[in-house]
Coordinates of C-alpha atoms in Angstrom, one line a residue:
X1 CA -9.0 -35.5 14.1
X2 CA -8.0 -34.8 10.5
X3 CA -6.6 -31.8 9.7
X4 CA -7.8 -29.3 7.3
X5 CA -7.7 -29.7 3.7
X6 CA -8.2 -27.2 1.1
X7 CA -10.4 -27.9 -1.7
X8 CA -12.3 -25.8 -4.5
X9 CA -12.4 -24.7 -7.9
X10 CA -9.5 -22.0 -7.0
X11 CA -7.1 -24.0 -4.9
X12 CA -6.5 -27.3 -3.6
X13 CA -3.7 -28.7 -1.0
X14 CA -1.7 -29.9 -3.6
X15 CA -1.3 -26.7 -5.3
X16 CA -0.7 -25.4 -1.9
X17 CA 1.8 -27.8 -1.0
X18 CA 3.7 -28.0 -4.3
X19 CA 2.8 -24.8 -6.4
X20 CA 4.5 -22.5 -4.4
X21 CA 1.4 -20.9 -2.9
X22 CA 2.5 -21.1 0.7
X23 CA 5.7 -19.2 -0.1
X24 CA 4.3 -17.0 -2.7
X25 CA 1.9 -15.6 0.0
X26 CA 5.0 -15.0 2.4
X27 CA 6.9 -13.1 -0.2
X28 CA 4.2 -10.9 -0.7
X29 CA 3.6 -10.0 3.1
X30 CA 7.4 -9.4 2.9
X31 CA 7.6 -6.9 0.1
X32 CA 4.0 -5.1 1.8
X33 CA 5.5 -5.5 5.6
X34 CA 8.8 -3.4 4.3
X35 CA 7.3 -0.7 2.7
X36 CA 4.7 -0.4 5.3
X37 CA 7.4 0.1 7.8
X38 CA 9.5 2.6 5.5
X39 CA 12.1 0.2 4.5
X40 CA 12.1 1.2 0.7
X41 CA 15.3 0.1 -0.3
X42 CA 13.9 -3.3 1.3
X43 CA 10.7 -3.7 -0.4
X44 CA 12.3 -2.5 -4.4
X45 CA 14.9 -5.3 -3.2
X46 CA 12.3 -7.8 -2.6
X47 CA 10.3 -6.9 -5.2
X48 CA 12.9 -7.1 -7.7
X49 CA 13.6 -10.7 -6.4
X50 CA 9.9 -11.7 -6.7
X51 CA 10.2 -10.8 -10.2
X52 CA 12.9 -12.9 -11.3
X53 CA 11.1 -15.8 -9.5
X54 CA 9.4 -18.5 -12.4
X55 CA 7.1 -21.7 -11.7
X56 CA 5.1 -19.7 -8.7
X57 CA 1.5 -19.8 -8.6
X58 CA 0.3 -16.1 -8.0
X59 CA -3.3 -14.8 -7.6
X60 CA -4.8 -11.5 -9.1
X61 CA -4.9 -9.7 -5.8
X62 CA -1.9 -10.8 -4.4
X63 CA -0.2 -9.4 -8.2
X64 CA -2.6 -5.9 -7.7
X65 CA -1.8 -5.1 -3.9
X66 CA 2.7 -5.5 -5.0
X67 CA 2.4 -3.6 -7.7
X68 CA 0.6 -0.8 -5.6
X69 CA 3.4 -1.4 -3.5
X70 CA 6.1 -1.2 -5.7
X71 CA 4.6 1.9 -7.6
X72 CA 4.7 3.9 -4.7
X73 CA 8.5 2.1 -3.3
X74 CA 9.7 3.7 -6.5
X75 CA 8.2 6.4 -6.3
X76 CA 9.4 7.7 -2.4
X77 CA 13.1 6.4 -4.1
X78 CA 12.7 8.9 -6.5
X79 CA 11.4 11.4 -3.9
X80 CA 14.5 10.6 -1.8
X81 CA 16.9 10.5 -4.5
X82 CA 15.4 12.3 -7.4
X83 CA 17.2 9.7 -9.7
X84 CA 14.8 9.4 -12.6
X85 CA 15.5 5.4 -12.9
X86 CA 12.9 5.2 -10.0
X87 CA 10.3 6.9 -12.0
X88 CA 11.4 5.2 -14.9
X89 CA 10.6 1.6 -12.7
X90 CA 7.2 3.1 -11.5
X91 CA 6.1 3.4 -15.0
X92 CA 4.6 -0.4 -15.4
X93 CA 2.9 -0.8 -12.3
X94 CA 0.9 2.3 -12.3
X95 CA -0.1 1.6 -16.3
X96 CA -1.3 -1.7 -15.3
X97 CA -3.2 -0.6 -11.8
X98 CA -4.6 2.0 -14.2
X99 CA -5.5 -0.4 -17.0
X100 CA -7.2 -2.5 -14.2
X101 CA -9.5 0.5 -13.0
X102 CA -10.3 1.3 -16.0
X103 CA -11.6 -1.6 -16.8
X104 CA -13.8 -1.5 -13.8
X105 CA -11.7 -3.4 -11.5
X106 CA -12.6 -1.2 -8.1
X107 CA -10.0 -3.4 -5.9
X108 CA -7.7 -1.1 -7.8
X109 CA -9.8 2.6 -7.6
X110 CA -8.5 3.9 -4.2
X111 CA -5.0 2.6 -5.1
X112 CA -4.9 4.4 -8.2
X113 CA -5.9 7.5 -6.8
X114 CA -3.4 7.8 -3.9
X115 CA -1.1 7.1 -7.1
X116 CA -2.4 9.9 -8.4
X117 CA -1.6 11.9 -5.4
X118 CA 1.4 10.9 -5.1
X119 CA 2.6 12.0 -8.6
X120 CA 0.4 15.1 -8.5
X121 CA 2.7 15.8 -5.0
X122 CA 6.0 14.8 -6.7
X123 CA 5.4 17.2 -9.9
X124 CA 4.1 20.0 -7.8
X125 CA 6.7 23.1 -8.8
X126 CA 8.5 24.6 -6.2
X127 CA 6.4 27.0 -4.6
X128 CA 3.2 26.7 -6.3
X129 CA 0.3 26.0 -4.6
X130 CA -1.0 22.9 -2.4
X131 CA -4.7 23.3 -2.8
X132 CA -4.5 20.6 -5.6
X133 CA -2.2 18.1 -3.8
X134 CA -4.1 17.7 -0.8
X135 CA -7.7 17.5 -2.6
X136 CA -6.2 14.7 -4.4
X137 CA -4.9 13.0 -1.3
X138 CA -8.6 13.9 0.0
X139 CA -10.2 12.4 -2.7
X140 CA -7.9 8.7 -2.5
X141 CA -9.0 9.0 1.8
X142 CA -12.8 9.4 1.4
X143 CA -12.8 6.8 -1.5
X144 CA -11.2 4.1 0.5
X145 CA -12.9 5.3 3.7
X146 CA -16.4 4.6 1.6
X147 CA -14.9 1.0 0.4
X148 CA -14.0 0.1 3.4
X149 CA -10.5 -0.1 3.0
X150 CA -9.3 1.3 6.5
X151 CA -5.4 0.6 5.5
X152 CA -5.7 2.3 2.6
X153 CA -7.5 5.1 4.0
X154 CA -4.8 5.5 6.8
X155 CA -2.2 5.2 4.2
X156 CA -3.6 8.1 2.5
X157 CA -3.4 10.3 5.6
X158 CA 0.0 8.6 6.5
X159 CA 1.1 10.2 2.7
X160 CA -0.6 13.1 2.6
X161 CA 0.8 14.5 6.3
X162 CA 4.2 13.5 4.8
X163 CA 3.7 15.7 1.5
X164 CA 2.2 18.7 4.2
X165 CA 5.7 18.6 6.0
X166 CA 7.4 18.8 3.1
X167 CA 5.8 22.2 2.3
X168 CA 6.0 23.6 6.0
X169 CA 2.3 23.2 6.6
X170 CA 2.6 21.8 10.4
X171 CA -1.3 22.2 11.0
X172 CA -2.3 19.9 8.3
X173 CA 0.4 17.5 8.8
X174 CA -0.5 17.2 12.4
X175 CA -4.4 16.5 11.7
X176 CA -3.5 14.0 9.0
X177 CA -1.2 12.4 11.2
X178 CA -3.9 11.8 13.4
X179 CA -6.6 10.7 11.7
X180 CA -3.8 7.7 10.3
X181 CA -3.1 7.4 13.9
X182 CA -6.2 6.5 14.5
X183 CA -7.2 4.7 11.4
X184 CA -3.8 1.8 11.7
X185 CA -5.2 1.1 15.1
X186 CA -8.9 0.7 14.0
X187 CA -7.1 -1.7 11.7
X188 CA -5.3 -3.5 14.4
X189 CA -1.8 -1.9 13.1
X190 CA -0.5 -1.2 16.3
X191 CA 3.2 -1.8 15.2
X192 CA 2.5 1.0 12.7
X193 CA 0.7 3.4 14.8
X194 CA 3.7 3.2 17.0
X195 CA 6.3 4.1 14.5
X196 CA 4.1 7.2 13.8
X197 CA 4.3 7.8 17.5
X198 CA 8.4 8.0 17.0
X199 CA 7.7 10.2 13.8
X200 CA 4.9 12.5 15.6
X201 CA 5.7 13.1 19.2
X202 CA 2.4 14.4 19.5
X203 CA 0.7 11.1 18.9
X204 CA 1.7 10.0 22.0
X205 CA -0.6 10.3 25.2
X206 CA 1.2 12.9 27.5
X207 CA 2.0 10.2 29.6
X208 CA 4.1 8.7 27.3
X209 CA 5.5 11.5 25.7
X210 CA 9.5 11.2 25.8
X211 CA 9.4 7.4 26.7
X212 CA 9.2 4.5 24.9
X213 CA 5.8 3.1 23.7
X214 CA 4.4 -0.2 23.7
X215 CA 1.6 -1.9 21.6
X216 CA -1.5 -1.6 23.0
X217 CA -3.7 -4.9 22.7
X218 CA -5.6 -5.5 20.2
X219 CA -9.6 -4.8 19.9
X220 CA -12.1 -6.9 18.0
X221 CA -11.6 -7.0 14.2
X222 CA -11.8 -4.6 11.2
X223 CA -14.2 -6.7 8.3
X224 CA -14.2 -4.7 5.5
X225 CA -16.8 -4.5 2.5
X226 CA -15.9 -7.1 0.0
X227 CA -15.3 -6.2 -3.7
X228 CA -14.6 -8.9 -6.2
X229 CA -13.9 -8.2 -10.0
X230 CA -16.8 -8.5 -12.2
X231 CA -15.8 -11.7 -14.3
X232 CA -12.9 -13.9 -15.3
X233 CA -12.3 -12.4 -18.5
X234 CA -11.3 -9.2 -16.2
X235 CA -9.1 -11.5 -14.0
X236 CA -7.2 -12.5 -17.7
X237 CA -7.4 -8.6 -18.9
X238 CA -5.8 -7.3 -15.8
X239 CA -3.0 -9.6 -15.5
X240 CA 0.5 -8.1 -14.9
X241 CA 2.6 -8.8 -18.2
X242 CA 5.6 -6.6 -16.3
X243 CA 5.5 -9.7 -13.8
X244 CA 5.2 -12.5 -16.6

């Protein structure tokens, strides 16, 4: 049997095989696995890398879902270190994510607003109130839950019951933390529901509790709406010049 070949207006198997598309597609799965897993210093590494990097064919999507990345990376480093440099690095990505939704790109709407959140909960003055930060986190969770975007959507509630410990609310941490629980394993994340698990005790079934987990296997598949961007001049409009 003959195997496989790629053909059509966007890529064929030579550009696969000799434009770097292969590896370009693992480097991004690097830089999203890291920060997924809470290896920041990892993913601003590989990032930085992937930067430097000339002569690799990239994609629009592939450029929007690192950047995400990379703005919120920096953004937990400045959170962790409060060394402005971080927030200073954040700057590009999250002008050019919002460029891109405001232009009507909605690939980029629930990212921008758990950006949002994210600054809104890293501006917040000390012992001022909460009422804002969590709305906004609210508002980034519903609007990927309506796109369909279950990883961002447990992302969301991954943040947002990381912001509530931070500020000593323990009820609200612990419902967030369950409903991202339960959202990474809708999405088949079941490596990332179990590092919650080691993060939130109470995630565990009480027969587990104490012990070490394993993955549960996996259930059917998560299809999510699809969203394209309205035309190519949008594709040329949105294009990352901080990763020319």
């Amino acid at each position: 049997r003959m195997p496989a070949v790629l053909a059509g207006a966007i890529i064929d198997q030579d550009d696969f095989r000799h434009g770097g598309v292969g590896m370009e597609i693992y480097q991004c799965f690097q830089v999203l696995t890291s920060f997924t897993f809470g290896d920041l210093e990892a993913s601003e590494k590989l990032f930085r890398e992937r930067q430097s990097q000339v002569g690799i064919v990239r994609t629009l999507l592939q450029e929007i879902s690192v950047s995400f990345v990379a703005a919120l990376t920096y953004l937990g480093l400045y959170r962790s270190t409060k060394q402005r440099q971080y927030l200073r690095k954040a700057n590009k990505p999250i002008r050019w994510i919002r460029k891109c939704t405001q232009l009507g790109n909605m690939n980029t709407l629930d990212m921008m607003l758990i950006i949002d959140a994210e600054l809104l909960s890293i501006n917040r003055k000390s012992g001022s109130g909460t009422e804002s930060v969590r709305s906004a986190y609210d508002r980034a969770i519903a609007t990927s839950s309506r796109s369909g975007s279950l990883n961002y959507a447990a992302l969301g509630n991954e943040l947002a019951a990381g912001f509530s410990m931070t500020v000593d609310e323990h009820g609200e941490a612990r419902t967030y933390a369950q409903r991202a629980h339960k959202l990474y394993q809708e999405y088949n994340a079941y490596g990332k529901a179990l590092q919650l698990e080691s993060t939130y005790t109470f995630l565990r079934p009480p027969n587990r509790r104490g012990s070490k987990v394993t993955p549960a296997p996996a259930k059917g598949q998560f299809q999510g709406r699809r969203r394209f961007t309205k035309s190519r001049s949008l594709y040329s409009a949105c294009w990352p010049s901080h990763l020319e």
